[in-house]
Amino acid sequence: MPAIEGTLLEALGVDVEPDRLAPVFLLVLARTVPLAWLAPWLGWHGTAALVRVSVAVVLAAALTPLALSSAPEVPVSWLPLFVLGVREVLVGAAFAIAASVPLYALGWTGQLVDRWRGSPPDATVVSPLGDSSPLGALHLAASVVLFIALGGHRLALAAFADGLIDAPVGAGADGASLAGFAMGAGRLVTEALELTVAFAAPALLAFLVLELVLGLWGRAAPSLRLWMEGMSLRAALGVAVALLSLGALLPRLGPTFAGSIDAARALVRSAFG
C-alpha cells in the first residue's frame, strides 16, 4: 500500500505525507462521484457505471493537489471519514444540480409539450437523464450539446475546483451550514420551475389558441367531427412549436448557463464555506 501511495504522489506531483493523501483523495472522490452521475453534460443515461466511476476518479485525481492545499487535518479512521464523506456527497450533488438547472428545465419543457400535443404516455426514448418523452429528449440533448459547445463544461469544472477552496474537503458541517444548504436546495427547485414556465410559455400560448379555435369551429359547425382533426393539429403544432422554440432559445442560453454555474458556486460557498 505505501508503494501505491508513493506512486500516486509522484503522478500527482505533490509533496505530502501518504497518510494525508489517501483520505483527502477519497473525500474529493466523494464529491466528484455525484457530479459524474447527476450532471447531464458529463454522461448520458445508460453509460456504463465503470465509465462514470472512471470519470469521477480522473477528476478526483486531478483535483486532489488543489484540495490538499486547503483541506484541514483529516481523520484516517473509516467512521469519521465516512461521516465527512456524506457531507462531500451533498456538496457534489448540490453543485451538479445547480449548474444543470437550465438543462433540467429544458428537458421538462419538452415533456410538457409532448403531453399537450397528445403523445402516448409509453412513447419514451433515452435522454441524458433517463427515459423521457421524444421532445423532452430532444430539448435536453440539444441543450447539452450547446452547453458543451459554448465551453460550459470547462466553466463548470473550474467553478467546481474553486469549491475545493471555498468549501474545503473534510471541513465538516454545522447546523447553520445544513440550514443554508436546505434553503439553497429550495431556491434551486424554485428556479428550475420558473425556467420551465418561461421556456414553456410560448408553447402553452400556442396550444391555448389552438383549443380556442377548435372550440369556436365546433360551435360554428357542430355537425363536423373535429376529434381526429384536432389530434393531428395538436401533434403538428407540438412539433412545430418545439422546433421554433429551440431555434429561438438555444442562441440565447449562454448567459443562462453562466448564471446557473455562478449560482452553483455561490450555493457551495454560502452553504458549506
One Martini backbone bead per residue (centre of mass of N, CA, C, O) as a GRO file, in nm:
protein
  273
    1MET     BB    1   0.056   0.061  -0.023
    2PRO     BB    2   0.287   0.271  -0.006
    3ALA     BB    3   0.369   0.233  -0.302
    4ILE     BB    4   0.107   0.338  -0.425
    5GLU     BB    5   0.112   0.618  -0.290
    6GLY     BB    6   0.385   0.702  -0.407
    7THR     BB    7   0.297   0.689  -0.704
    8LEU     BB    8   0.067   0.896  -0.677
    9LEU     BB    9   0.241   1.131  -0.587
   10GLU     BB   10   0.413   1.145  -0.842
   11ALA     BB   11   0.174   1.187  -1.043
   12LEU     BB   12   0.070   1.455  -0.892
   13GLY     BB   13   0.313   1.635  -0.784
   14VAL     BB   14   0.337   1.594  -0.462
   15ASP     BB   15   0.422   1.703  -0.118
   16VAL     BB   16   0.310   1.442   0.089
   17GLU     BB   17   0.166   1.258   0.305
   18PRO     BB   18   0.023   0.953   0.262
   19ASP     BB   19  -0.185   0.972   0.504
   20ARG     BB   20  -0.321   1.233   0.365
   21LEU     BB   21  -0.396   1.157   0.074
   22ALA     BB   22  -0.614   0.936   0.088
   23PRO     BB   23  -0.850   1.089   0.237
   24VAL     BB   24  -0.864   1.328   0.041
   25PHE     BB   25  -0.924   1.169  -0.212
   26LEU     BB   26  -1.189   1.040  -0.109
   27LEU     BB   27  -1.339   1.309  -0.065
   28VAL     BB   28  -1.322   1.405  -0.356
   29LEU     BB   29  -1.466   1.159  -0.472
   30ALA     BB   30  -1.735   1.213  -0.319
   31ARG     BB   31  -1.778   1.477  -0.497
   32THR     BB   32  -1.751   1.354  -0.803
   33VAL     BB   33  -1.964   1.133  -0.829
   34PRO     BB   34  -2.230   1.307  -0.844
   35LEU     BB   35  -2.134   1.465  -1.088
   36ALA     BB   36  -2.115   1.215  -1.287
   37TRP     BB   37  -2.432   1.137  -1.239
   38LEU     BB   38  -2.600   1.434  -1.260
   39ALA     BB   39  -2.448   1.553  -1.499
   40PRO     BB   40  -2.537   1.566  -1.832
   41TRP     BB   41  -2.239   1.676  -1.938
   42LEU     BB   42  -2.089   1.384  -1.832
   43GLY     BB   43  -2.349   1.193  -1.908
   44TRP     BB   44  -2.532   0.932  -2.022
   45HIS     BB   45  -2.785   0.748  -2.003
   46GLY     BB   46  -2.637   0.418  -1.978
   47THR     BB   47  -2.376   0.451  -1.886
   48ALA     BB   48  -2.134   0.297  -1.767
   49ALA     BB   49  -2.030   0.275  -1.449
   50LEU     BB   50  -1.725   0.262  -1.509
   51VAL     BB   51  -1.714   0.532  -1.657
   52ARG     BB   52  -1.814   0.715  -1.431
   53VAL     BB   53  -1.599   0.635  -1.226
   54SER     BB   54  -1.360   0.724  -1.399
   55VAL     BB   55  -1.432   1.020  -1.408
   56ALA     BB   56  -1.423   1.064  -1.101
   57VAL     BB   57  -1.128   0.975  -1.060
   58VAL     BB   58  -0.991   1.177  -1.248
   59LEU     BB   59  -1.095   1.430  -1.108
   60ALA     BB   60  -0.980   1.366  -0.828
   61ALA     BB   61  -0.682   1.351  -0.912
   62ALA     BB   62  -0.668   1.647  -1.030
   63LEU     BB   63  -0.786   1.788  -0.745
   64THR     BB   64  -0.613   1.704  -0.499
   65PRO     BB   65  -0.388   1.921  -0.485
   66LEU     BB   66  -0.590   2.149  -0.423
   67ALA     BB   67  -0.714   2.023  -0.167
   68LEU     BB   68  -0.447   2.004   0.002
   69SER     BB   69  -0.413   2.326   0.031
   70SER     BB   70  -0.710   2.347   0.216
   71ALA     BB   71  -0.717   2.115   0.394
   72PRO     BB   72  -0.757   1.979   0.673
   73GLU     BB   73  -0.738   1.768   0.908
   74VAL     BB   74  -0.774   1.419   0.845
   75PRO     BB   75  -0.911   1.143   0.915
   76VAL     BB   76  -0.828   0.781   0.895
   77SER     BB   77  -1.073   0.674   0.991
   78TRP     BB   78  -1.371   0.546   0.872
   79LEU     BB   79  -1.605   0.683   1.023
   80PRO     BB   80  -1.527   0.986   0.999
   81LEU     BB   81  -1.490   0.968   0.690
   82PHE     BB   82  -1.784   0.898   0.625
   83VAL     BB   83  -1.915   1.151   0.741
   84LEU     BB   84  -1.759   1.346   0.555
   85GLY     BB   85  -1.858   1.213   0.287
   86VAL     BB   86  -2.153   1.304   0.302
   87ARG     BB   87  -2.092   1.602   0.266
   88GLU     BB   88  -1.955   1.572  -0.016
   89VAL     BB   89  -2.201   1.460  -0.164
   90LEU     BB   90  -2.376   1.711  -0.122
   91VAL     BB   91  -2.196   1.908  -0.269
   92GLY     BB   92  -2.187   1.765  -0.545
   93ALA     BB   93  -2.496   1.756  -0.592
   94ALA     BB   94  -2.554   2.058  -0.571
   95PHE     BB   95  -2.375   2.146  -0.805
   96ALA     BB   96  -2.486   1.970  -1.035
   97ILE     BB   97  -2.777   2.082  -1.024
   98ALA     BB   98  -2.725   2.390  -1.037
   99ALA     BB   99  -2.559   2.379  -1.317
  100SER     BB  100  -2.831   2.212  -1.458
  101VAL     BB  101  -3.106   2.362  -1.458
  102PRO     BB  102  -3.158   2.439  -1.762
  103LEU     BB  103  -3.159   2.145  -1.860
  104TYR     BB  104  -3.395   2.042  -1.698
  105ALA     BB  105  -3.601   2.254  -1.797
  106LEU     BB  106  -3.594   2.171  -2.097
  107GLY     BB  107  -3.685   1.881  -2.058
  108TRP     BB  108  -3.960   1.951  -1.929
  109THR     BB  109  -4.068   2.113  -2.166
  110GLY     BB  110  -4.080   1.880  -2.368
  111GLN     BB  111  -4.278   1.708  -2.201
  112LEU     BB  112  -4.512   1.907  -2.204
  113VAL     BB  113  -4.552   1.920  -2.510
  114ASP     BB  114  -4.617   1.619  -2.537
  115ARG     BB  115  -4.871   1.627  -2.369
  116TRP     BB  116  -5.026   1.848  -2.538
  117ARG     BB  117  -5.002   1.676  -2.820
  118GLY     BB  118  -5.060   1.357  -2.743
  119SER     BB  119  -4.852   1.175  -2.640
  120PRO     BB  120  -4.777   0.880  -2.555
  121PRO     BB  121  -4.682   0.756  -2.249
  122ASP     BB  122  -4.496   0.512  -2.394
  123ALA     BB  123  -4.320   0.738  -2.536
  124THR     BB  124  -3.983   0.650  -2.518
  125VAL     BB  125  -3.655   0.784  -2.455
  126VAL     BB  126  -3.322   0.838  -2.439
  127SER     BB  127  -3.157   1.040  -2.205
  128PRO     BB  128  -2.931   1.196  -1.998
  129LEU     BB  129  -3.166   1.125  -1.749
  130GLY     BB  130  -3.335   0.921  -1.916
  131ASP     BB  131  -3.641   0.853  -1.954
  132SER     BB  132  -3.828   1.006  -2.222
  133SER     BB  133  -3.960   1.205  -2.423
  134PRO     BB  134  -3.898   1.304  -2.731
  135LEU     BB  135  -3.888   1.619  -2.672
  136GLY     BB  136  -3.728   1.598  -2.412
  137ALA     BB  137  -3.474   1.476  -2.541
  138LEU     BB  138  -3.426   1.699  -2.745
  139HIS     BB  139  -3.389   1.937  -2.552
  140LEU     BB  140  -3.162   1.814  -2.378
  141ALA     BB  141  -2.957   1.746  -2.599
  142ALA     BB  142  -2.931   2.032  -2.716
  143SER     BB  143  -2.833   2.166  -2.450
  144VAL     BB  144  -2.579   1.995  -2.410
  145VAL     BB  145  -2.437   2.067  -2.672
  146LEU     BB  146  -2.430   2.371  -2.617
  147PHE     BB  147  -2.281   2.368  -2.349
  148ILE     BB  148  -2.020   2.246  -2.472
  149ALA     BB  149  -1.975   2.444  -2.712
  150LEU     BB  150  -1.949   2.697  -2.495
  151GLY     BB  151  -1.782   2.579  -2.236
  152GLY     BB  152  -1.942   2.494  -1.973
  153HIS     BB  153  -1.768   2.260  -1.861
  154ARG     BB  154  -1.521   2.432  -1.794
  155LEU     BB  155  -1.661   2.635  -1.608
  156ALA     BB  156  -1.773   2.424  -1.409
  157LEU     BB  157  -1.500   2.293  -1.325
  158ALA     BB  158  -1.378   2.554  -1.216
  159ALA     BB  159  -1.596   2.597  -0.999
  160PHE     BB  160  -1.551   2.327  -0.859
  161ALA     BB  161  -1.259   2.389  -0.778
  162ASP     BB  162  -1.325   2.640  -0.607
  163GLY     BB  163  -1.483   2.472  -0.390
  164LEU     BB  164  -1.217   2.357  -0.253
  165ILE     BB  165  -1.170   2.644  -0.123
  166ASP     BB  166  -1.448   2.742  -0.010
  167ALA     BB  167  -1.502   2.408   0.051
  168PRO     BB  168  -1.334   2.214   0.217
  169VAL     BB  169  -1.233   1.918   0.267
  170GLY     BB  170  -1.315   1.810   0.596
  171ALA     BB  171  -1.474   2.061   0.751
  172GLY     BB  172  -1.756   2.014   0.780
  173ALA     BB  173  -2.083   2.053   0.959
  174ASP     BB  174  -2.341   2.255   1.058
  175GLY     BB  175  -2.648   2.373   1.115
  176ALA     BB  176  -2.618   2.625   0.934
  177SER     BB  177  -2.523   2.478   0.681
  178LEU     BB  178  -2.773   2.295   0.645
  179ALA     BB  179  -2.974   2.528   0.625
  180GLY     BB  180  -2.844   2.655   0.375
  181PHE     BB  181  -2.880   2.410   0.196
  182ALA     BB  182  -3.190   2.395   0.207
  183MET     BB  183  -3.239   2.675   0.087
  184GLY     BB  184  -3.086   2.626  -0.177
  185ALA     BB  185  -3.262   2.391  -0.274
  186GLY     BB  186  -3.524   2.553  -0.289
  187ARG     BB  187  -3.421   2.754  -0.503
  188LEU     BB  188  -3.371   2.548  -0.724
  189VAL     BB  189  -3.662   2.461  -0.764
  190THR     BB  190  -3.774   2.739  -0.830
  191GLU     BB  191  -3.591   2.797  -1.075
  192ALA     BB  192  -3.675   2.554  -1.246
  193LEU     BB  193  -3.976   2.631  -1.264
  194GLU     BB  194  -3.939   2.911  -1.391
  195LEU     BB  195  -3.794   2.815  -1.648
  196THR     BB  196  -4.014   2.627  -1.747
  197VAL     BB  197  -4.233   2.841  -1.779
  198ALA     BB  198  -4.073   3.021  -1.976
  199PHE     BB  199  -4.022   2.803  -2.197
  200ALA     BB  200  -4.345   2.709  -2.216
  201ALA     BB  201  -4.522   2.959  -2.284
  202PRO     BB  202  -4.547   2.956  -2.597
  203ALA     BB  203  -4.679   2.676  -2.613
  204LEU     BB  204  -4.923   2.736  -2.437
  205LEU     BB  205  -5.038   2.961  -2.616
  206ALA     BB  206  -5.072   2.792  -2.873
  207PHE     BB  207  -5.271   2.581  -2.749
  208LEU     BB  208  -5.489   2.780  -2.663
  209VAL     BB  209  -5.554   2.882  -2.946
  210LEU     BB  210  -5.631   2.609  -3.065
  211GLU     BB  211  -5.864   2.546  -2.869
  212LEU     BB  212  -6.027   2.795  -2.944
  213VAL     BB  213  -6.064   2.730  -3.244
  214LEU     BB  214  -6.199   2.454  -3.204
  215GLY     BB  215  -6.438   2.558  -3.040
  216LEU     BB  216  -6.553   2.755  -3.254
  217TRP     BB  217  -6.578   2.547  -3.477
  218GLY     BB  218  -6.781   2.365  -3.326
  219ARG     BB  219  -7.000   2.585  -3.303
  220ALA     BB  220  -7.028   2.651  -3.614
  221ALA     BB  221  -6.983   2.313  -3.671
  222PRO     BB  222  -7.141   2.057  -3.513
  223SER     BB  223  -7.132   1.828  -3.742
  224LEU     BB  224  -6.839   1.819  -3.699
  225ARG     BB  225  -6.555   1.609  -3.658
  226LEU     BB  226  -6.264   1.712  -3.451
  227TRP     BB  227  -6.094   1.490  -3.323
  228MET     BB  228  -5.889   1.405  -3.544
  229GLU     BB  229  -5.800   1.690  -3.629
  230GLY     BB  230  -5.701   1.774  -3.348
  231MET     BB  231  -5.475   1.569  -3.318
  232SER     BB  232  -5.310   1.657  -3.564
  233LEU     BB  233  -5.273   1.954  -3.483
  234ARG     BB  234  -5.130   1.904  -3.213
  235ALA     BB  235  -4.891   1.746  -3.321
  236ALA     BB  236  -4.788   1.962  -3.520
  237LEU     BB  237  -4.763   2.195  -3.318
  238GLY     BB  238  -4.560   2.068  -3.126
  239VAL     BB  239  -4.327   2.040  -3.326
  240ALA     BB  240  -4.314   2.335  -3.419
  241VAL     BB  241  -4.270   2.463  -3.141
  242ALA     BB  242  -4.015   2.311  -3.063
  243LEU     BB  243  -3.835   2.411  -3.300
  244LEU     BB  244  -3.877   2.717  -3.261
  245SER     BB  245  -3.790   2.738  -2.962
  246LEU     BB  246  -3.508   2.627  -2.999
  247GLY     BB  247  -3.415   2.839  -3.208
  248ALA     BB  248  -3.461   3.078  -2.997
  249LEU     BB  249  -3.310   2.975  -2.732
  250LEU     BB  250  -3.018   2.866  -2.779
  251PRO     BB  251  -2.870   3.145  -2.852
  252ARG     BB  252  -2.966   3.255  -2.534
  253LEU     BB  253  -2.821   3.050  -2.307
  254GLY     BB  254  -2.545   3.142  -2.209
  255PRO     BB  255  -2.619   3.324  -1.958
  256THR     BB  256  -2.776   3.099  -1.814
  257PHE     BB  257  -2.541   2.908  -1.772
  258ALA     BB  258  -2.360   3.106  -1.617
  259GLY     BB  259  -2.565   3.155  -1.386
  260SER     BB  260  -2.578   2.860  -1.282
  261ILE     BB  261  -2.277   2.840  -1.206
  262ASP     BB  262  -2.274   3.075  -1.008
  263ALA     BB  263  -2.491   2.951  -0.823
  264ALA     BB  264  -2.329   2.701  -0.747
  265ARG     BB  265  -2.093   2.848  -0.615
  266ALA     BB  266  -2.266   3.004  -0.405
  267LEU     BB  267  -2.388   2.760  -0.263
  268VAL     BB  268  -2.128   2.634  -0.157
  269ARG     BB  269  -2.025   2.885  -0.006
  270SER     BB  270  -2.281   2.942   0.181
  271ALA     BB  271  -2.328   2.642   0.298
  272PHE     BB  272  -1.991   2.529   0.326
  273GLY     BB  273  -1.779   2.777   0.381
   0.00000   0.00000   0.00000
